[in-house]
Structure formats: C-alpha cells, structure tokens
PDB file of C-alpha atoms in Angstrom:
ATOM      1  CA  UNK T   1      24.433   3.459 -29.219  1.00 64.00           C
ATOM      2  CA  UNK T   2      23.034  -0.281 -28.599  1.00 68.00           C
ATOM      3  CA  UNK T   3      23.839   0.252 -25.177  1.00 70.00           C
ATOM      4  CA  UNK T   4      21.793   3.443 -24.780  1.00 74.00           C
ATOM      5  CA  UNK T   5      18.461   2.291 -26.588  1.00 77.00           C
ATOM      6  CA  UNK T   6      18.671  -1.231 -24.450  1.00 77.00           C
ATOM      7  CA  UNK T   7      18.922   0.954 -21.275  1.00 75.00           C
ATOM      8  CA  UNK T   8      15.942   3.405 -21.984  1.00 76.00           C
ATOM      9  CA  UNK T   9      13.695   0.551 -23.299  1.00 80.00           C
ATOM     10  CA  UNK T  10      14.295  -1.996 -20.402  1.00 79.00           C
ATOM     11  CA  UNK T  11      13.889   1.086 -17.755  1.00 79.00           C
ATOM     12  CA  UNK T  12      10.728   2.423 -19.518  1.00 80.00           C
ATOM     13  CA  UNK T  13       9.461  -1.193 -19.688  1.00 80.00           C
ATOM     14  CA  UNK T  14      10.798  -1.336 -15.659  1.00 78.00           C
ATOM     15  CA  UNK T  15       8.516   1.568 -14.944  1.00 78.00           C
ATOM     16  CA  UNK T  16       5.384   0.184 -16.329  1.00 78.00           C
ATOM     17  CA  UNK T  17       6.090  -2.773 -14.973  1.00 74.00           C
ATOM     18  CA  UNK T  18       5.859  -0.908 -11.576  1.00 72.00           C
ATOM     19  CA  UNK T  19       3.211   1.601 -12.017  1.00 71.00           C
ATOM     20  CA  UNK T  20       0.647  -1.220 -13.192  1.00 71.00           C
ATOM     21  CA  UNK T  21       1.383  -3.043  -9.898  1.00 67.00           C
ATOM     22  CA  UNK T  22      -2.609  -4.169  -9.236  1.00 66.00           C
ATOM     23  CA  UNK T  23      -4.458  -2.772  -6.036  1.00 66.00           C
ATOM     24  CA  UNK T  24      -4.847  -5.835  -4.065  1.00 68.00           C
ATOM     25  CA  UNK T  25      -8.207  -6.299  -1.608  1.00 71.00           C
ATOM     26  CA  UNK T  26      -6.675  -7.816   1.750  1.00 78.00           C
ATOM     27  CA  UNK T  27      -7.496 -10.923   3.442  1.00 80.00           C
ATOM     28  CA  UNK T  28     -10.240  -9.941   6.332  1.00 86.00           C
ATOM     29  CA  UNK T  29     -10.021 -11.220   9.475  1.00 88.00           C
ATOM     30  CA  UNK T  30     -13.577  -9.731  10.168  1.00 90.00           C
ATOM     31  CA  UNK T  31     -16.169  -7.899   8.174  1.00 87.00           C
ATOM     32  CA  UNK T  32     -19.773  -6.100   9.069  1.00 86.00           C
ATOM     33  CA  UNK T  33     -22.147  -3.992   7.185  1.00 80.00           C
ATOM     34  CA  UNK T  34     -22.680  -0.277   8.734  1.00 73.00           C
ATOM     35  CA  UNK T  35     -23.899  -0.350  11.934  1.00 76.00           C
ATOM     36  CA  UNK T  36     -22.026  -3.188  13.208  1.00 85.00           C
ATOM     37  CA  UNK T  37     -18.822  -4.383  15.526  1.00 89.00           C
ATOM     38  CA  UNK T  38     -16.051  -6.712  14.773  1.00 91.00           C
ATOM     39  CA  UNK T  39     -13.839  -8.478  16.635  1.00 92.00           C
ATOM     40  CA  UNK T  40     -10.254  -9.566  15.939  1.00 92.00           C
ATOM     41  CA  UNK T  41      -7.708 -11.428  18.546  1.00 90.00           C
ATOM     42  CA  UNK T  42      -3.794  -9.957  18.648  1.00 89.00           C
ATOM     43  CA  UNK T  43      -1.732 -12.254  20.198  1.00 85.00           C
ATOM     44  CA  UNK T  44       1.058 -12.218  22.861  1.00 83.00           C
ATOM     45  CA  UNK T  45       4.562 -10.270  20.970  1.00 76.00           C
ATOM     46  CA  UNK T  46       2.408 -10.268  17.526  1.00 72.00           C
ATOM     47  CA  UNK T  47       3.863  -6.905  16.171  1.00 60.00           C
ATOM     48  CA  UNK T  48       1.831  -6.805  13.037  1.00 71.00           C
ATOM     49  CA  UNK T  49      -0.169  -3.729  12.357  1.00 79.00           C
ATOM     50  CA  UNK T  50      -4.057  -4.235  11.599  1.00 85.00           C
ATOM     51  CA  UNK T  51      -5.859  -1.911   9.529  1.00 84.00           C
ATOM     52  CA  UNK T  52      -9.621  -0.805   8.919  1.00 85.00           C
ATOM     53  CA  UNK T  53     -11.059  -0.716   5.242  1.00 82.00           C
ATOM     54  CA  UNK T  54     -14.115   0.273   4.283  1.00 82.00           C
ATOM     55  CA  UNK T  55     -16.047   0.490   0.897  1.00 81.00           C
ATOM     56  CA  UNK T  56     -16.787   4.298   1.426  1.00 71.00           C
ATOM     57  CA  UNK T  57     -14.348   6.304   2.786  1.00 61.00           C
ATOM     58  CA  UNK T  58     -16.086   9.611   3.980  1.00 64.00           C
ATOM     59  CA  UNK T  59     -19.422   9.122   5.805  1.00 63.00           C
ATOM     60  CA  UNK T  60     -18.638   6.781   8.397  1.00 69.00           C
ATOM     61  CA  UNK T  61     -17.216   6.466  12.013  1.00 76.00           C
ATOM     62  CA  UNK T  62     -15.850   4.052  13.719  1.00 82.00           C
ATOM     63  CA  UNK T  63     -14.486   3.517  17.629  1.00 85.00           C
ATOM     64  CA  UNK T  64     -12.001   0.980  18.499  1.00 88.00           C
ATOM     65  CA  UNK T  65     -12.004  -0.712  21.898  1.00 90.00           C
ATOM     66  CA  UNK T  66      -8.844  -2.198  23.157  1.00 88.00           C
ATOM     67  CA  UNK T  67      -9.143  -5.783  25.325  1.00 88.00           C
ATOM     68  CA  UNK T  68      -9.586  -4.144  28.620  1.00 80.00           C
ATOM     69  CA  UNK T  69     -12.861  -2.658  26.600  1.00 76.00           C
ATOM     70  CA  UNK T  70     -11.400   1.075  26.610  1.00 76.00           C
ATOM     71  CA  UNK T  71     -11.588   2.909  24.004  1.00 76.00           C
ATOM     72  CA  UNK T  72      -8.367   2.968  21.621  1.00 71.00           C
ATOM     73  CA  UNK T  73      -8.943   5.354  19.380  1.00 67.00           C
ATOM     74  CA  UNK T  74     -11.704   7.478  17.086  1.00 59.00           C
ATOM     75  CA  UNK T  75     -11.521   6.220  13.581  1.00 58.00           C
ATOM     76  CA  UNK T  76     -11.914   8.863  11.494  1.00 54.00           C
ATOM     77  CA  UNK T  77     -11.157   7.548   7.553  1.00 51.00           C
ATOM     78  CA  UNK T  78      -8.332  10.221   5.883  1.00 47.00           C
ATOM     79  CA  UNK T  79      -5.995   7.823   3.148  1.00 48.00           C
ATOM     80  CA  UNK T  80      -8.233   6.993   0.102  1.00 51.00           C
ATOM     81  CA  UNK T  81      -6.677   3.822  -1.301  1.00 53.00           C
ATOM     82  CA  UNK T  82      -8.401   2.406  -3.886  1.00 54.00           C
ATOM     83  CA  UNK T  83      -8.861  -1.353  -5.326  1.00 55.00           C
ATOM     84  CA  UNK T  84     -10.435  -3.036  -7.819  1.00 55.00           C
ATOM     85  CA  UNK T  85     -13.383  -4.491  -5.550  1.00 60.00           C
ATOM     86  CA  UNK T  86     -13.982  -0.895  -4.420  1.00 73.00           C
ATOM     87  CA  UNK T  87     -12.767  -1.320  -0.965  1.00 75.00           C
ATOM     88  CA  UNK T  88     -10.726   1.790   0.382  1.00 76.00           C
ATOM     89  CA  UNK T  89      -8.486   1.913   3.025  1.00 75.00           C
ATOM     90  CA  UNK T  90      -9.062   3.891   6.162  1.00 78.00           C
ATOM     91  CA  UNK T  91      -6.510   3.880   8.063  1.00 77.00           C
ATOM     92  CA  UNK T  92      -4.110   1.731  10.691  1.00 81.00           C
ATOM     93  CA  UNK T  93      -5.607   0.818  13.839  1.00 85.00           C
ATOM     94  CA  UNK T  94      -3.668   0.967  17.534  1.00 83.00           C
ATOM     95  CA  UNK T  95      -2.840  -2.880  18.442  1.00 86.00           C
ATOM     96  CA  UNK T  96      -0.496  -2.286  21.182  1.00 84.00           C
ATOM     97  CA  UNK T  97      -2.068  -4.415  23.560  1.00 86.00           C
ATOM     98  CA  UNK T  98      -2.753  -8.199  22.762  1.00 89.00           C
ATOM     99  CA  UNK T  99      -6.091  -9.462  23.191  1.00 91.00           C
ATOM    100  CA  UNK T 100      -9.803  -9.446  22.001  1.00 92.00           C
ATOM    101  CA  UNK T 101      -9.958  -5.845  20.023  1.00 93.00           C
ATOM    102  CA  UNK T 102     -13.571  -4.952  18.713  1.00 92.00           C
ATOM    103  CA  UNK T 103     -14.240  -2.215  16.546  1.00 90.00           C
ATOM    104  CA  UNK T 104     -18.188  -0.803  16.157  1.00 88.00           C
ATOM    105  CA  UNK T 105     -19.034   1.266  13.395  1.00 84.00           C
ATOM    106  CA  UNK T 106     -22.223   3.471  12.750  1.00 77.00           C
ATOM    107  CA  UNK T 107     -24.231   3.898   9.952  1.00 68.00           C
ATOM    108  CA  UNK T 108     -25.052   3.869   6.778  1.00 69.00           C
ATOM    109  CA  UNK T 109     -25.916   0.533   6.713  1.00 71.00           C
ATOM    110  CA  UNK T 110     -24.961   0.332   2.679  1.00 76.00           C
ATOM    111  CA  UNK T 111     -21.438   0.539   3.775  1.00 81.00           C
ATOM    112  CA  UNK T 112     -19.383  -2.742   4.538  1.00 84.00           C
ATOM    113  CA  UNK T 113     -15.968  -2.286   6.948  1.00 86.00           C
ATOM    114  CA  UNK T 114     -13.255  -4.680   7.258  1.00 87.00           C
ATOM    115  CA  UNK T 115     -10.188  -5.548   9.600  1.00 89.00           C
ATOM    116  CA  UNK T 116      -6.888  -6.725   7.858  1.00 87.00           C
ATOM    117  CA  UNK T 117      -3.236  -7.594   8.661  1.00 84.00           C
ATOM    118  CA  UNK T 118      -1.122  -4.601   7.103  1.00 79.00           C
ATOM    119  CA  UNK T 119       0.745  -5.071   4.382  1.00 71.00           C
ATOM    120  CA  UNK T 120      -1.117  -5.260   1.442  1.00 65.00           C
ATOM    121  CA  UNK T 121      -0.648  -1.922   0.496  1.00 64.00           C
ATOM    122  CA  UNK T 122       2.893  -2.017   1.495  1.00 65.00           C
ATOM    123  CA  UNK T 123       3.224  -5.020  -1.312  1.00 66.00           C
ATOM    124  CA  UNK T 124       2.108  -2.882  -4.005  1.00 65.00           C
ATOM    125  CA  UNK T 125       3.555   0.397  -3.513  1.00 66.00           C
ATOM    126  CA  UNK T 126       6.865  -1.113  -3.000  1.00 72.00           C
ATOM    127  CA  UNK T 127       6.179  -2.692  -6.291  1.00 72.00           C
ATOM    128  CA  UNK T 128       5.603   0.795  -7.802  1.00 74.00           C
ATOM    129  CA  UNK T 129       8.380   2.504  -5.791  1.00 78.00           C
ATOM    130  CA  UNK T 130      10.857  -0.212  -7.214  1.00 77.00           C
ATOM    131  CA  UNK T 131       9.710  -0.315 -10.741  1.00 78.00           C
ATOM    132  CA  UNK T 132       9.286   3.242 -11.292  1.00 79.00           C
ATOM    133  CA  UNK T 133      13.131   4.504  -9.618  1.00 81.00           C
ATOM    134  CA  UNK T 134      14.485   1.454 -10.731  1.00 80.00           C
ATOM    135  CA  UNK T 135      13.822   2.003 -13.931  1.00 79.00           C
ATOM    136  CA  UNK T 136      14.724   5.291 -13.819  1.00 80.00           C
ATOM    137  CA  UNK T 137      17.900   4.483 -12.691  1.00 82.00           C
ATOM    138  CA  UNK T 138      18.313   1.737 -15.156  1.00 78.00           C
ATOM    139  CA  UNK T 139      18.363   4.245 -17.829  1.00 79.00           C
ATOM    140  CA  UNK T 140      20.280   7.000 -16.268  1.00 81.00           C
ATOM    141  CA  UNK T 141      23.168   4.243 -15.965  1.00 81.00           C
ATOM    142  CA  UNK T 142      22.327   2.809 -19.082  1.00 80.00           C
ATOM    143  CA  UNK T 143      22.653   6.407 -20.797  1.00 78.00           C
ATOM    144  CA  UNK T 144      25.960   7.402 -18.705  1.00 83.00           C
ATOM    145  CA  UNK T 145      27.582   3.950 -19.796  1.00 80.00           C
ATOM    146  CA  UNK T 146      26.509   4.726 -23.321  1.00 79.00           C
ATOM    147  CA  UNK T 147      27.711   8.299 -24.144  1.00 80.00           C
ATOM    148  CA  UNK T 148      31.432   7.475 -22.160  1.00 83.00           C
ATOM    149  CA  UNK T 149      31.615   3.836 -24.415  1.00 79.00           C
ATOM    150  CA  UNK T 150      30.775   6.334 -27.357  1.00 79.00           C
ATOM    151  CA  UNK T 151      33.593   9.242 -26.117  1.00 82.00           C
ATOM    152  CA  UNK T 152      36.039   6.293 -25.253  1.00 81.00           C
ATOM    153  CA  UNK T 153      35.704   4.592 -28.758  1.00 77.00           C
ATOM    154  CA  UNK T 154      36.033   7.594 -30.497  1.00 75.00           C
ATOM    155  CA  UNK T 155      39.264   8.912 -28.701  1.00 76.00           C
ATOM    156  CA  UNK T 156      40.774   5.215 -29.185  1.00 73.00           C
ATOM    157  CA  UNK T 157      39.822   5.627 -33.348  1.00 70.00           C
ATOM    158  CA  UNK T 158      41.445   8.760 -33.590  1.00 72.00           C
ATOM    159  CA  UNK T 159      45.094   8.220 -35.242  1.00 70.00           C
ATOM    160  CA  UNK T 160      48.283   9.106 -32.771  1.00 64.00           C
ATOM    161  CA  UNK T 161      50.209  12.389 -33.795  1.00 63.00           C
TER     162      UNK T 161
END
C-alpha cells in the first residue's frame, strides 16, 4: 500500500513540477518598435530556426526579406504564446538561405517585435510534456506494482491445503 501512495504522490508532484515550467522571454538578436526593420545574419550550414515575437499578436504585419533582398515570406502572427514580460510568439521565420535577413514591420508604433534563435519554447514545453506524462506514468507503474505486490503477498499468506 506504501508502494501505491509513494507512486501517486511523486507523479502528482512530477506533474506540477511540469505544468509550472515558467514561460521564458528569448534572447533577441534584434528588436524595433512598430514601424520598423531588423536585421539578423544566418551563417553558412547554421540550421537553427529563427523566430519573430511580438508584444501583440493580432494587429500587426510583417514581411521578411531573404539576403538576395526577395521577399521570404508574409508574416502573418497565428500561435499566441504567452510570457511573463508579455511578449507573444508569432511564428517561425524561413532561414533557408544564409546571409543578411531583414524583417520590416508596420504599424502600430506601441507594438515592439523581436527576432530570436528557436528554442525557447521548445525548452519549456518539453518541460511540461515530460513532467506531466511522466508523472502520469510514474503512477500508473507505481499503482500496477502496488496492487500485484498486494495480490502476490496475499496468495503467499494464504496456508497450503
């Protein structure tokens, strides 16, 4: 019965531990207020992702220019993710070609955009991915091992006929 509490408790506490994972603000590369451009190098084989964040996530478009100064792609925001410095992410951008990549966005001017390496989201929802079904399956196991230690000890107390 030990076995079962210890299981649940450690999973549940497992779980938290993974939904509380804190929404991280990203280390920009380059930052404007609306109405402005930003530029950002990718080098030579760099495979990274960038992405574009912004601190308002529905009244604002931006166009990204690729090195040869075409246009990449229309950035229209869609994924509202959330820290706690009120910065939302937008969404990827297309760095497929290394160089000098700018990206202009219009107004208002009371909104502030910023370019990022990916990943920070990645870090915390594998955080809450890993706490929440790992805890889960912490106490399944934990519950499993516990009822068959339970069946098995009482079979072995049972006297032989």
């Amino acid at each position: 019965m030990l076995t079962i509490a210890a299981s649940l408790v450690v999973g549940a506490l497992m779980a938290v531990w993974g939904m509380t994972a804190p929404f991280r603000v990203p280390d920009f590369v380059a930052q404007t207020e609306g109405g402005g451009s930003m530029t950002f190098e990718v080098a030579e084989g760099e495979q990274e992702e960038w992405e574009l964040w912004s601190t308002d996530y529905d009244s604002f478009t931006c166009r990204h220019f690729g090195p040869s100064d075409e246009r990449v792609d229309n950035v229209i925001t869609g994924i509202v993710y959330e820290t706690d410095e009120l910065w939302r992410f937008s969404r990827p951008l297309d760095t497929s070609q290394p160089g000098t990549h700018t990206v202009v966005c219009g107004e208002p001017s009371d909104v502030t955009h910023g370019v990022a390496r990916a990943g920070t989201m990645d870090a915390t929802y594998n955080r809450r991915i890993a706490g929440v079904i790992g805890g889960a399956a912490l106490g399944l196991v934990g519950l499993v091992a516990g009822v068959v230690m339970v069946v098995v000890g009482r079979r072995a107390a049972r006297p032989a006929q």
